[in-house]
PDB file of C-alpha atoms in Angstrom:
ATOM      1  CA  MET A 826      -0.114  -0.100  -0.083  1.00 42.00           C
ATOM      2  CA  ARG A 827       1.352   3.318  -1.194  1.00 48.00           C
ATOM      3  CA  THR A 828       1.011   6.620   0.501  1.00 50.00           C
ATOM      4  CA  PRO A 829      -2.416   8.214  -0.097  1.00 50.00           C
ATOM      5  CA  VAL A 830      -2.466  10.974  -2.657  1.00 50.00           C
ATOM      6  CA  LEU A 831      -4.890  14.162  -2.877  1.00 52.00           C
ATOM      7  CA  GLY A 832      -6.532  16.095  -5.263  1.00 52.00           C
ATOM      8  CA  THR A 833     -10.140  17.810  -5.856  1.00 54.00           C
ATOM      9  CA  SER A 834     -11.020  15.106  -8.417  1.00 56.00           C
ATOM     10  CA  ASP A 835     -10.446  11.786 -10.138  1.00 55.00           C
ATOM     11  CA  PRO A 836      -8.943  11.378 -13.450  1.00 59.00           C
ATOM     12  CA  LEU A 837     -12.410  10.526 -15.071  1.00 59.00           C
ATOM     13  CA  ARG A 838     -13.300  14.352 -14.345  1.00 60.00           C
ATOM     14  CA  THR A 839     -11.989  17.587 -15.497  1.00 59.00           C
ATOM     15  CA  GLY A 840     -12.647  19.551 -12.281  1.00 65.00           C
ATOM     16  CA  PRO A 841     -14.070  23.038 -12.338  1.00 71.00           C
ATOM     17  CA  SER A 842     -13.960  25.115 -15.585  1.00 79.00           C
ATOM     18  CA  ALA A 843     -11.723  28.208 -16.251  1.00 80.00           C
ATOM     19  CA  GLY A 844     -11.003  30.315 -18.733  1.00 86.00           C
ATOM     20  CA  VAL A 845      -7.181  30.478 -19.142  1.00 90.00           C
ATOM     21  CA  ARG A 846      -5.492  33.623 -20.663  1.00 91.00           C
ATOM     22  CA  ILE A 847      -1.821  33.038 -22.126  1.00 93.00           C
ATOM     23  CA  GLU A 848       0.723  35.584 -21.671  1.00 92.00           C
ATOM     24  CA  GLY A 849       1.629  37.724 -24.770  1.00 90.00           C
ATOM     25  CA  ARG A 850      -1.800  37.199 -26.145  1.00 90.00           C
ATOM     26  CA  ALA A 851      -4.935  39.071 -26.403  1.00 88.00           C
ATOM     27  CA  PRO A 852      -6.871  39.435 -23.255  1.00 81.00           C
ATOM     28  CA  ASP A 853     -10.128  37.993 -24.480  1.00 82.00           C
ATOM     29  CA  GLU A 854      -8.340  34.913 -26.470  1.00 87.00           C
ATOM     30  CA  THR A 855      -8.950  32.313 -23.862  1.00 88.00           C
ATOM     31  CA  VAL A 856      -8.780  28.615 -23.300  1.00 89.00           C
ATOM     32  CA  ASP A 857     -11.845  26.817 -21.567  1.00 89.00           C
ATOM     33  CA  THR A 858      -9.991  24.514 -19.182  1.00 88.00           C
ATOM     34  CA  GLY A 859     -10.673  21.982 -16.553  1.00 86.00           C
ATOM     35  CA  TRP A 860      -8.831  22.927 -13.321  1.00 84.00           C
ATOM     36  CA  GLN A 861      -7.639  20.577 -10.244  1.00 84.00           C
ATOM     37  CA  PRO A 862      -5.317  21.198  -7.545  1.00 84.00           C
ATOM     38  CA  VAL A 863      -3.428  17.988  -6.636  1.00 86.00           C
ATOM     39  CA  ASP A 864      -0.524  17.025  -4.728  1.00 85.00           C
ATOM     40  CA  ALA A 865       3.026  15.562  -5.488  1.00 88.00           C
ATOM     41  CA  ASP A 866       2.133  11.877  -6.225  1.00 84.00           C
ATOM     42  CA  PHE A 867      -1.041  12.392  -8.084  1.00 84.00           C
ATOM     43  CA  PHE A 868       0.336  11.331 -11.191  1.00 86.00           C
ATOM     44  CA  ALA A 869       2.373   8.550 -10.213  1.00 83.00           C
ATOM     45  CA  ALA A 870      -0.334   7.057  -8.198  1.00 78.00           C
ATOM     46  CA  LEU A 871      -2.819   7.292 -10.817  1.00 78.00           C
ATOM     47  CA  ALA A 872      -0.379   5.923 -13.512  1.00 82.00           C
ATOM     48  CA  VAL A 873      -0.689   9.332 -15.655  1.00 89.00           C
ATOM     49  CA  PRO A 874       2.744   9.677 -17.265  1.00 94.00           C
ATOM     50  CA  VAL A 875       4.452  12.921 -17.420  1.00 96.00           C
ATOM     51  CA  VAL A 876       5.512  13.217 -21.340  1.00 96.00           C
ATOM     52  CA  ARG A 877       7.463  16.694 -21.122  1.00 96.00           C
ATOM     53  CA  GLY A 878       8.919  18.706 -18.255  1.00 97.00           C
ATOM     54  CA  ARG A 879       8.108  17.504 -14.877  1.00 97.00           C
ATOM     55  CA  GLY A 880       5.389  16.978 -12.645  1.00 95.00           C
ATOM     56  CA  ILE A 881       4.054  18.521  -9.424  1.00 94.00           C
ATOM     57  CA  GLU A 882       7.014  18.268  -6.743  1.00 94.00           C
ATOM     58  CA  PRO A 883       6.994  18.506  -3.062  1.00 92.00           C
ATOM     59  CA  THR A 884       9.248  21.726  -3.417  1.00 93.00           C
ATOM     60  CA  ASP A 885       6.232  23.522  -5.111  1.00 94.00           C
ATOM     61  CA  ARG A 886       5.113  25.253  -2.006  1.00 90.00           C
ATOM     62  CA  ALA A 887       3.507  28.418  -0.874  1.00 87.00           C
ATOM     63  CA  GLY A 888       5.654  31.432  -1.465  1.00 85.00           C
ATOM     64  CA  ASP A 889       7.660  29.768  -4.205  1.00 90.00           C
ATOM     65  CA  THR A 890       7.485  30.395  -8.067  1.00 90.00           C
ATOM     66  CA  GLU A 891       3.741  29.614  -9.226  1.00 92.00           C
ATOM     67  CA  VAL A 892       3.587  26.575 -11.279  1.00 95.00           C
ATOM     68  CA  VAL A 893       1.265  24.606 -13.237  1.00 95.00           C
ATOM     69  CA  VAL A 894       1.158  21.379 -15.219  1.00 96.00           C
ATOM     70  CA  VAL A 895      -1.141  20.827 -18.244  1.00 96.00           C
ATOM     71  CA  ASN A 896      -2.291  18.040 -20.496  1.00 94.00           C
ATOM     72  CA  GLU A 897      -1.558  17.404 -23.977  1.00 96.00           C
ATOM     73  CA  ALA A 898      -5.228  18.331 -25.041  1.00 94.00           C
ATOM     74  CA  PHE A 899      -4.423  21.818 -23.431  1.00 95.00           C
ATOM     75  CA  VAL A 900      -1.070  22.064 -25.495  1.00 97.00           C
ATOM     76  CA  ARG A 901      -2.855  21.135 -28.735  1.00 95.00           C
ATOM     77  CA  GLN A 902      -5.496  23.494 -28.271  1.00 93.00           C
ATOM     78  CA  ALA A 903      -3.509  26.492 -26.708  1.00 94.00           C
ATOM     79  CA  PHE A 904      -0.148  26.260 -28.481  1.00 95.00           C
ATOM     80  CA  GLY A 905      -0.292  23.460 -31.339  1.00 94.00           C
ATOM     81  CA  PRO A 906       3.394  22.603 -32.319  1.00 94.00           C
ATOM     82  CA  GLU A 907       4.728  25.594 -30.022  1.00 94.00           C
ATOM     83  CA  ASP A 908       6.827  24.507 -27.020  1.00 96.00           C
ATOM     84  CA  PRO A 909       4.681  25.105 -23.876  1.00 97.00           C
ATOM     85  CA  LEU A 910       7.301  24.810 -21.159  1.00 97.00           C
ATOM     86  CA  GLY A 911       8.287  27.989 -19.604  1.00 97.00           C
ATOM     87  CA  ARG A 912       5.460  29.801 -20.978  1.00 96.00           C
ATOM     88  CA  ARG A 913       3.178  31.699 -18.512  1.00 96.00           C
ATOM     89  CA  ILE A 914      -0.674  31.752 -18.067  1.00 94.00           C
ATOM     90  CA  THR A 915      -3.026  33.032 -15.720  1.00 91.00           C
ATOM     91  CA  ILE A 916      -6.408  32.030 -14.219  1.00 85.00           C
ATOM     92  CA  GLY A 917      -8.814  33.478 -11.884  1.00 65.00           C
ATOM     93  CA  LEU A 918     -10.131  30.268 -10.210  1.00 59.00           C
ATOM     94  CA  ASP A 919      -7.935  30.181  -7.193  1.00 53.00           C
ATOM     95  CA  GLY A 920      -8.485  33.841  -6.232  1.00 52.00           C
ATOM     96  CA  HIS A 921      -5.642  35.604  -8.068  1.00 59.00           C
ATOM     97  CA  ASP A 922      -4.410  36.559 -11.623  1.00 72.00           C
ATOM     98  CA  ARG A 923      -0.716  35.901 -10.810  1.00 80.00           C
ATOM     99  CA  PRO A 924       1.200  34.302 -13.762  1.00 90.00           C
ATOM    100  CA  LEU A 925       1.718  30.518 -13.478  1.00 93.00           C
ATOM    101  CA  THR A 926       4.575  28.868 -15.257  1.00 96.00           C
ATOM    102  CA  ILE A 927       4.186  25.859 -17.245  1.00 97.00           C
ATOM    103  CA  VAL A 928       6.888  23.258 -16.018  1.00 98.00           C
ATOM    104  CA  GLY A 929       5.256  20.117 -17.408  1.00 98.00           C
ATOM    105  CA  VAL A 930       2.816  18.057 -19.556  1.00 98.00           C
ATOM    106  CA  VAL A 931       1.098  14.950 -18.750  1.00 96.00           C
ATOM    107  CA  ALA A 932      -0.853  12.494 -20.852  1.00 94.00           C
ATOM    108  CA  ASP A 933      -4.456  12.954 -21.420  1.00 91.00           C
ATOM    109  CA  THR A 934      -7.143  11.058 -19.345  1.00 83.00           C
ATOM    110  CA  LYS A 935     -10.515  10.012 -20.591  1.00 74.00           C
ATOM    111  CA  SER A 936     -12.617  12.615 -18.950  1.00 66.00           C
ATOM    112  CA  ARG A 937     -15.099  12.677 -21.621  1.00 61.00           C
ATOM    113  CA  GLY A 938     -15.559   8.973 -21.927  1.00 60.00           C
ATOM    114  CA  PRO A 939     -13.647   6.331 -23.809  1.00 61.00           C
ATOM    115  CA  ALA A 940     -14.391   7.385 -27.124  1.00 63.00           C
ATOM    116  CA  ALA A 941     -14.429  11.138 -26.803  1.00 69.00           C
ATOM    117  CA  GLU A 942     -11.447  13.543 -27.432  1.00 81.00           C
ATOM    118  CA  ALA A 943      -9.731  14.624 -24.123  1.00 85.00           C
ATOM    119  CA  ALA A 944     -10.560  17.697 -22.634  1.00 88.00           C
ATOM    120  CA  PRO A 945      -7.771  20.384 -21.688  1.00 92.00           C
ATOM    121  CA  VAL A 946      -6.870  19.986 -18.144  1.00 91.00           C
ATOM    122  CA  LEU A 947      -4.339  21.829 -16.043  1.00 90.00           C
ATOM    123  CA  TYR A 948      -3.239  21.052 -12.417  1.00 91.00           C
ATOM    124  CA  ARG A 949      -1.928  23.059  -9.714  1.00 89.00           C
ATOM    125  CA  PRO A 950       0.009  22.266  -6.433  1.00 90.00           C
ATOM    126  CA  LEU A 951      -2.233  22.008  -3.537  1.00 83.00           C
ATOM    127  CA  ALA A 952       0.229  24.046  -1.642  1.00 84.00           C
ATOM    128  CA  GLN A 953      -0.006  26.877  -3.819  1.00 86.00           C
ATOM    129  CA  THR A 954      -3.884  27.221  -4.137  1.00 79.00           C
ATOM    130  CA  ASP A 955      -4.503  29.073  -1.044  1.00 65.00           C
ATOM    131  CA  GLY A 956      -7.268  30.953  -2.432  1.00 54.00           C
ATOM    132  CA  PHE A 957      -9.078  28.019  -3.637  1.00 52.00           C
ATOM    133  CA  GLY A 958     -11.833  26.308  -1.050  1.00 50.00           C
ATOM    134  CA  ALA A 959     -12.704  22.931  -2.391  1.00 51.00           C
ATOM    135  CA  GLU A 960     -15.816  21.199  -1.108  1.00 55.00           C
ATOM    136  CA  SER A 961     -14.588  18.024  -1.202  1.00 56.00           C
ATOM    137  CA  VAL A 962     -10.995  16.313  -1.734  1.00 65.00           C
ATOM    138  CA  PHE A 963     -10.260  12.990  -3.763  1.00 65.00           C
ATOM    139  CA  LEU A 964      -8.293  10.634  -1.957  1.00 64.00           C
ATOM    140  CA  ALA A 965      -6.524   7.658  -3.710  1.00 63.00           C
ATOM    141  CA  VAL A 966      -4.429   4.962  -2.328  1.00 65.00           C
ATOM    142  CA  ARG A 967      -2.611   2.555  -4.918  1.00 65.00           C
ATOM    143  CA  GLY A 968      -2.319  -0.839  -3.634  1.00 62.00           C
ATOM    144  CA  THR A 969      -2.300  -4.656  -4.536  1.00 59.00           C
ATOM    145  CA  SER A 970      -5.814  -6.479  -5.436  1.00 52.00           C
ATOM    146  CA  GLY A 971      -5.654  -8.304  -2.208  1.00 46.00           C
ATOM    147  CA  ALA A 972      -5.180  -5.190   0.362  1.00 48.00           C
ATOM    148  CA  THR A 973      -7.430  -5.434   3.172  1.00 40.00           C
ATOM    149  CA  VAL A 974      -7.157  -1.935   4.344  1.00 49.00           C
ATOM    150  CA  ARG A 975     -10.359   0.286   4.299  1.00 62.00           C
ATOM    151  CA  VAL A 976      -9.386   3.659   3.275  1.00 65.00           C
ATOM    152  CA  GLY A 977     -13.036   4.771   4.243  1.00 64.00           C
ATOM    153  CA  ASP A 978     -12.750   3.304   7.722  1.00 70.00           C
ATOM    154  CA  ALA A 979      -9.188   4.705   8.414  1.00 68.00           C
ATOM    155  CA  ALA A 980     -10.535   8.184   7.345  1.00 66.00           C
ATOM    156  CA  ARG A 981     -13.455   7.889   9.745  1.00 68.00           C
ATOM    157  CA  ALA A 982     -11.246   6.919  12.613  1.00 76.00           C
ATOM    158  CA  ALA A 983      -8.824   9.667  11.992  1.00 70.00           C
ATOM    159  CA  ALA A 984     -11.277  12.139  11.759  1.00 69.00           C
ATOM    160  CA  PRO A 985     -14.533  10.858  13.335  1.00 75.00           C
ATOM    161  CA  GLY A 986     -17.806  12.987  12.092  1.00 71.00           C
ATOM    162  CA  MET A 987     -16.095  13.582   8.615  1.00 66.00           C
ATOM    163  CA  PRO A 988     -18.393  12.620   5.542  1.00 65.00           C
ATOM    164  CA  VAL A 989     -16.761  10.155   3.346  1.00 65.00           C
ATOM    165  CA  TYR A 990     -18.615   9.399   0.156  1.00 62.00           C
ATOM    166  CA  ASP A 991     -18.035   7.417  -2.801  1.00 64.00           C
ATOM    167  CA  GLU A 992     -15.617   4.656  -1.811  1.00 63.00           C
ATOM    168  CA  ALA A 993     -14.858   2.757  -4.838  1.00 61.00           C
ATOM    169  CA  THR A 994     -11.889   0.875  -6.402  1.00 62.00           C
ATOM    170  CA  GLY A 995     -10.539   2.250  -9.723  1.00 59.00           C
ATOM    171  CA  ALA A 996     -12.251  -0.434 -11.573  1.00 63.00           C
ATOM    172  CA  GLU A 997     -15.342   0.273 -10.047  1.00 61.00           C
ATOM    173  CA  LEU A 998     -15.038   3.868 -11.206  1.00 60.00           C
ATOM    174  CA  VAL A 999     -14.342   2.875 -14.524  1.00 55.00           C
ATOM    175  CA  ARG A1000     -17.129   0.506 -14.588  1.00 61.00           C
ATOM    176  CA  ALA A1001     -19.700   3.147 -13.625  1.00 53.00           C
ATOM    177  CA  PHE A1002     -18.425   5.503 -15.882  1.00 54.00           C
ATOM    178  CA  GLY A1003     -19.179   2.903 -18.808  1.00 54.00           C
ATOM    179  CA  GLN A1004     -22.535   2.143 -17.420  1.00 50.00           C
ATOM    180  CA  THR A1005     -23.545   5.671 -17.623  1.00 50.00           C
ATOM    181  CA  GLN A1006     -22.370   5.842 -21.285  1.00 54.00           C
ATOM    182  CA  ALA A1007     -24.057   2.473 -22.205  1.00 49.00           C
ATOM    183  CA  MET A1008     -27.419   3.868 -20.363  1.00 45.00           C
ATOM    184  CA  LEU A1009     -27.353   6.925 -22.381  1.00 46.00           C
ATOM    185  CA  LEU A1010     -26.610   4.868 -25.579  1.00 48.00           C
ATOM    186  CA  THR A1011     -29.705   2.615 -24.647  1.00 49.00           C
ATOM    187  CA  ILE A1012     -31.988   5.528 -24.126  1.00 48.00           C
ATOM    188  CA  VAL A1013     -30.962   6.912 -27.440  1.00 46.00           C
ATOM    189  CA  GLY A1014     -31.479   3.497 -28.768  1.00 47.00           C
ATOM    190  CA  VAL A1015     -35.236   3.152 -27.263  1.00 47.00           C
ATOM    191  CA  PHE A1016     -35.817   6.795 -28.831  1.00 46.00           C
ATOM    192  CA  GLY A1017     -34.982   5.712 -32.191  1.00 49.00           C
ATOM    193  CA  LEU A1018     -37.038   2.562 -32.004  1.00 45.00           C
ATOM    194  CA  THR A1019     -39.900   4.440 -30.893  1.00 46.00           C
ATOM    195  CA  ALA A1020     -39.601   6.871 -33.879  1.00 50.00           C
ATOM    196  CA  LEU A1021     -39.182   3.950 -36.233  1.00 45.00           C
ATOM    197  CA  ALA A1022     -42.362   2.175 -34.708  1.00 47.00           C
ATOM    198  CA  LEU A1023     -44.407   5.519 -35.140  1.00 46.00           C
ATOM    199  CA  GLY A1024     -43.185   6.002 -38.832  1.00 47.00           C
ATOM    200  CA  LEU A1025     -44.255   2.553 -39.382  1.00 47.00           C
ATOM    201  CA  VAL A1026     -47.797   2.877 -37.859  1.00 49.00           C
ATOM    202  CA  GLY A1027     -48.261   6.252 -39.773  1.00 46.00           C
TER     203      GLY A1027
END
């Protein structure tokens, strides 16, 4: 069992949406981007590879250079073939408009479903998001399939009275995500058959 990691959303969600401005471009030229504060072990624990530069590090603390890691979809939409490393962006979601320096690029995750194009997402160090008050926190623990430790029980024991929601393994999260997509396809199929039946009756 590895050390638990923290974020404000799991890899199957993009997080809150933010309009991101790129330094050197017109103020109204923004990129609509998902936004997540995460800790230093988030990418490794969830097997999200860093493809350029670096990920979030323990040294990314409050008062240090403000940094951000973006995904490949963000790079494609905001920079195209340009090198994003070292470029500076600003967002307003965490309570300030101070420039953030892009230090790394991570692989895309399937936040819109297995068949959809990945959405742009940026990741901020939890320690540098002092102006952002998350309503909930995503806690992940990477371990073997036979692990017997109940993370929810451990969290309740550490902080009695703290609400714990949606306890699930990674496989269960993916399965539920797939079931939602399957349900939507079923609903669309039923409407299609109904329309066909009405057409035949007419």
